[in-house]
């Protein structure tokens, strides 16, 4: 065989063998969605609360963000990534989602998506009155400003194509129940039974996602409630709870709300042509971590890593607070918010469900 034929044959074999590998690599690195858009509260707020002056809940100080690549606080209520960042990374969109109110957003930031969430927000507008957060019902106005900027970058048609195909995360609810029903009973006179207030919140949620749909959103992940009776600050608020047991009646409330939400989302999807809605279960993974902590590498599930772990959050968790050495062993970073390790477990659960729903 001549040298030229040998080289040609070698190249053919190499190309044939490597083609599937390259295809597989492209399949794993290509983003499943062109952009990711985030709405909700502190579980997904990547820093919007750094900017409005009146907001009470902020995480722009140490020890928040201490395990981020640069070790600096940037508004995320955790030691590292939030669940929204983890999802964005798994979907190959971007590693960190910037807050929309960040003043120096690049065109690329806009193209691949931003966060509109605000710590302390809820579906109930009354919630944000006490926390001075950006109300969930107000976040679509920020979204409209985002769409206008996106159109300015790529034009109207391409902008709406990005919005139609973007992955949208909605995560809120706990603040409504904790601030308006359990700790400060401002809604109990109007809704003497928790089921009535749940229905009110779910109606607000439905109106919110329908508004997002009217603006072009089609692919939506909606988070359920966590086991609220197991949040460290919530256990602390019940002074007789010296053994720090989870408050089971509040957990039952979370379960009932989540069951209602799981029934509601398919109904919304059926009424909105071209839409896809997926329920994000955070309750069961978190209960599994609480009941079997060693399976997930946790040694502490009843208090946060910051300070005593019983009360500290936001400004109370600060540079003067002692911080645990092994954050990955703590389920919670402060008295309300999960650690990055917890978000990683939840992200690993959600990733195949997202792909199964939205790749189909």
C-alpha positions as a printed Julia matrix, in Angstrom:
360×3 Matrix{Float64}:
   0.0    0.0    0.0
   1.35   3.44  -0.93
   2.17   5.98   1.76
  -0.6    8.35   0.59
  -3.21   5.56   0.72
  -2.03   4.55   4.19
  -2.37   8.13   5.42
  -5.82   8.44   3.85
  -6.95   5.17   5.47
  -5.55   6.22   8.84
  -7.36   9.56   8.69
 -10.61   7.85   7.7
 -10.41   5.4   10.61
  -9.5    8.17  13.07
 -12.33  10.38  11.86
 -14.83   7.51  12.0
 -13.8    6.52  15.5
 -13.67  10.04  16.86
 -16.94  11.26  15.34
 -19.18   9.6   17.96
 -16.93  10.98  20.71
 -17.19  14.5   19.3
 -20.96  14.15  18.92
 -21.23  12.98  22.52
 -19.07  15.86  23.7
 -21.21  18.38  21.8
 -24.37  16.82  23.21
 -23.12  17.23  26.76
 -21.78  20.76  26.37
 -24.51  22.33  24.25
 -26.95  24.29  26.44
 -30.39  22.71  26.7
 -31.88  26.24  26.76
 -30.54  29.52  25.36
 -31.1   31.39  28.62
 -32.23  30.97  32.24
 -34.54  33.42  34.04
 -35.13  33.4   37.81
 -38.02  34.76  39.9
 -38.75  34.45  43.61
 -37.16  34.94  47.02
 -33.82  34.47  48.84
 -33.48  30.82  47.8
 -32.73  32.1   44.29
 -31.83  35.8   44.76
 -28.29  36.14  43.41
 -27.86  39.72  44.57
 -30.77  41.99  43.63
 -31.21  43.01  47.27
 -27.76  44.62  47.2
 -29.23  47.54  45.26
 -32.63  48.86  46.48
 -31.84  51.01  49.55
 -34.75  50.02  51.84
 -34.37  46.21  51.65
 -33.84  44.61  55.05
 -32.45  41.23  54.0
 -29.01  41.43  52.42
 -26.12  39.0   52.0
 -23.39  41.29  50.69
 -21.11  40.7   53.69
 -18.91  37.91  55.05
 -19.4   35.0   55.75
 -21.92  34.74  52.9
 -20.22  33.61  49.7
 -17.11  32.41  51.51
 -16.88  29.25  49.38
 -17.43  30.99  46.04
 -14.37  31.0   43.73
 -13.35  34.5   44.84
 -14.47  33.97  48.45
 -16.49  37.2   48.39
 -20.08  37.88  49.37
 -22.21  38.99  46.42
 -25.77  38.77  47.71
 -26.3   35.0   47.7
 -27.76  33.7   50.97
 -25.43  30.72  51.29
 -21.77  29.85  51.56
 -21.56  29.22  47.8
 -23.82  28.57  44.84
 -27.61  28.7   45.03
 -29.89  26.08  43.5
 -30.46  28.37  40.5
 -26.69  28.56  39.8
 -26.4   24.79  40.11
 -29.26  24.2   37.66
 -27.77  26.72  35.21
 -24.41  24.93  35.42
 -25.94  21.49  34.9
 -27.84  22.75  31.85
 -24.57  24.19  30.46
 -26.02  27.7   30.28
 -23.65  29.52  32.65
 -22.02  28.95  36.03
 -23.43  31.96  37.87
 -26.63  33.9   37.18
 -26.22  37.65  37.64
 -28.89  39.79  39.33
 -30.78  42.02  36.91
 -30.19  45.1   39.09
 -26.42  44.71  38.83
 -25.34  47.94  37.11
 -22.58  46.55  34.88
 -24.43  43.71  33.11
 -22.87  42.8   29.78
 -24.82  41.97  26.62
 -23.75  38.35  27.08
 -25.22  38.36  30.61
 -28.52  39.55  29.14
 -28.46  37.02  26.29
 -28.02  34.01  28.59
 -30.35  35.15  31.37
 -30.54  36.94  34.7
 -32.22  36.79  38.09
 -35.17  38.97  39.16
 -35.68  37.38  42.61
 -35.53  39.33  45.86
 -34.8   38.02  49.37
 -37.82  38.41  51.63
 -40.33  38.38  48.78
 -43.5   36.34  48.59
 -46.53  35.77  46.41
 -48.54  37.75  48.97
 -47.76  41.48  48.57
 -48.17  41.88  52.35
 -45.02  39.8   52.82
 -42.84  42.3   50.99
 -44.31  45.22  52.92
 -42.66  43.96  56.1
 -39.34  43.04  54.44
 -39.14  45.87  51.86
 -38.27  43.22  49.27
 -39.16  43.48  45.58
 -42.58  41.85  45.48
 -42.96  38.75  43.33
 -45.87  40.54  41.63
 -43.47  43.39  40.77
 -40.77  41.19  39.29
 -42.51  40.95  35.86
 -41.95  44.72  35.52
 -38.21  44.06  35.83
 -38.65  41.29  33.27
 -40.27  43.75  30.84
 -37.22  46.01  31.17
 -35.02  42.98  30.51
 -36.99  42.1   27.36
 -36.6   45.68  26.1
 -32.83  45.5   26.55
 -32.69  42.04  24.95
 -34.59  43.35  21.91
 -32.09  46.2   21.68
 -29.26  43.67  21.44
 -30.65  41.03  19.06
 -33.85  42.52  17.62
 -37.51  41.74  18.37
 -37.78  38.36  16.63
 -34.61  36.81  18.07
 -35.39  38.22  21.53
 -38.79  36.53  21.64
 -37.23  33.32  20.36
 -34.86  33.41  23.34
 -37.71  34.16  25.79
 -39.91  31.4   24.32
 -37.12  28.85  24.69
 -35.62  30.07  27.98
 -35.75  27.97  31.15
 -37.61  29.78  33.93
 -37.34  29.05  37.65
 -39.95  30.3   40.14
 -39.16  29.77  43.82
 -41.13  31.48  46.6
 -43.71  30.76  49.3
 -42.02  30.13  52.68
 -41.89  33.85  53.57
 -45.64  34.13  53.06
 -46.4   31.46  55.65
 -43.63  32.28  58.13
 -44.08  36.06  58.1
 -47.86  36.32  57.58
 -49.26  33.24  59.26
 -46.97  31.51  61.75
 -44.79  34.15  63.42
 -46.8   37.29  62.61
 -50.46  36.25  62.24
 -51.39  39.17  59.98
 -53.41  36.93  57.63
 -55.02  34.67  60.22
 -58.02  36.92  60.81
 -58.81  36.8   57.11
 -57.94  33.09  56.76
 -58.56  31.32  60.09
 -57.68  27.98  58.49
 -54.31  27.46  56.82
 -55.97  25.76  53.84
 -57.71  29.02  52.93
 -54.45  30.96  52.98
 -52.77  28.23  50.9
 -55.48  28.6   48.26
 -54.95  32.38  48.28
 -51.18  31.95  47.75
 -51.71  29.38  44.98
 -54.08  31.75  43.18
 -51.42  34.46  43.4
 -48.86  32.0   42.02
 -51.18  31.07  39.15
 -51.77  34.72  38.24
 -48.01  35.3   38.33
 -47.06  32.46  35.98
 -49.91  33.38  33.63
 -48.46  36.89  33.43
 -45.04  35.42  32.61
 -46.68  33.35  29.87
 -48.27  36.48  28.41
 -44.76  37.95  28.17
 -43.47  34.95  26.2
 -42.33  32.44  28.85
 -43.06  28.79  28.04
 -40.79  26.48  30.11
 -41.31  26.84  33.85
 -40.0   25.03  36.93
 -42.03  25.89  40.06
 -40.61  25.13  43.49
 -42.73  23.66  46.26
 -42.38  24.39  49.97
 -39.55  22.9   52.05
 -40.3   21.2   55.38
 -40.92  24.56  57.08
 -41.21  22.96  60.51
 -37.55  21.9   60.25
 -36.04  25.32  59.48
 -33.65  26.09  62.39
 -35.06  29.59  63.01
 -38.59  28.23  63.02
 -37.69  25.58  65.6
 -36.0   28.28  67.71
 -39.12  30.49  67.61
 -40.99  27.83  69.58
 -39.26  28.4   72.91
 -40.42  25.13  74.47
 -38.77  23.16  71.72
 -35.57  22.58  73.72
 -34.83  19.28  71.97
 -35.2   21.0   68.59
 -37.7   18.66  67.02
 -39.22  19.54  63.67
 -42.66  21.13  64.04
 -44.74  18.39  62.46
 -47.96  20.37  62.07
 -46.1   22.95  60.0
 -44.53  20.19  57.92
 -48.01  18.8   57.29
 -49.01  22.26  56.06
 -46.1   22.15  53.59
 -47.17  18.7   52.37
 -50.78  19.83  51.83
 -49.66  22.96  49.93
 -47.31  20.91  47.76
 -50.06  18.42  46.94
 -52.3   21.28  45.83
 -49.5   22.79  43.75
 -48.81  19.45  42.02
 -52.48  19.27  41.0
 -52.59  22.9   39.89
 -49.57  22.95  37.55
 -50.9   20.4   35.0
 -54.18  22.35  34.89
 -52.29  25.58  34.13
 -50.19  23.79  31.5
 -53.3   22.39  29.8
 -54.82  25.88  29.58
 -51.72  27.59  28.11
 -50.83  26.29  24.61
 -47.16  25.45  24.15
 -46.32  25.71  27.85
 -44.52  23.17  30.0
 -44.63  23.29  33.8
 -42.6   21.1   36.14
 -43.03  20.82  39.91
 -39.75  20.97  41.85
 -39.92  18.8   44.96
 -37.63  20.19  47.65
 -39.6   18.78  50.59
 -38.78  15.1   50.2
 -35.06  15.47  49.46
 -34.67  17.75  52.5
 -36.6   15.34  54.74
 -34.36  12.52  53.55
 -31.3   14.59  54.5
 -32.77  15.26  57.94
 -33.73  11.63  58.55
 -30.56  10.09  57.09
 -27.87  12.81  57.27
 -24.82  10.54  57.05
 -25.95   9.29  53.62
 -25.38  12.82  52.32
 -22.3   13.62  54.38
 -24.11  15.81  56.92
 -23.38  15.89  60.65
 -25.68  18.8   61.55
 -29.25  19.37  60.33
 -30.87  21.28  63.22
 -28.85  24.49  63.21
 -27.0   26.64  60.73
 -23.25  26.91  60.23
 -23.16  30.66  60.99
 -23.01  31.76  64.64
 -25.09  29.67  67.01
 -27.07  28.53  63.99
 -30.34  29.07  65.86
 -31.24  32.65  64.9
 -28.53  34.19  62.71
 -29.5   35.2   59.19
 -28.9   38.27  57.01
 -27.34  41.09  59.09
 -27.22  38.84  62.2
 -24.9   36.45  60.34
 -21.88  38.68  59.9
 -18.12  39.08  60.11
 -18.25  38.73  63.91
 -20.14  35.41  63.77
 -18.12  32.23  64.27
 -18.46  29.93  61.27
 -18.22  26.14  61.14
 -15.07  24.74  59.55
 -16.7   22.06  57.38
 -19.61  23.72  55.63
 -20.33  20.57  53.62
 -21.29  18.82  56.88
 -24.04  21.36  57.62
 -27.41  21.15  55.91
 -28.06  24.85  56.61
 -25.6   27.71  56.26
 -27.59  30.2   58.35
 -30.78  29.64  60.36
 -32.99  29.66  57.24
 -30.95  29.04  54.11
 -29.46  25.75  52.94
 -25.76  25.28  52.37
 -24.32  24.77  48.89
 -23.99  21.06  49.75
 -27.76  20.83  50.26
 -28.46  22.68  47.03
 -26.15  20.25  45.21
 -28.21  17.28  46.42
 -31.45  18.95  45.3
 -29.87  19.94  41.97
 -28.8   16.35  41.32
 -32.4   15.24  41.91
 -33.92  17.89  39.66
 -31.5   17.62  36.71
 -32.85  14.34  35.19
 -36.45  15.48  35.8
 -35.81  18.75  33.95
 -34.22  16.91  31.04
 -37.03  14.35  30.95
 -39.74  17.02  30.85
 -38.21  19.61  28.56
 -36.16  17.45  26.17
 -39.2   15.37  25.3
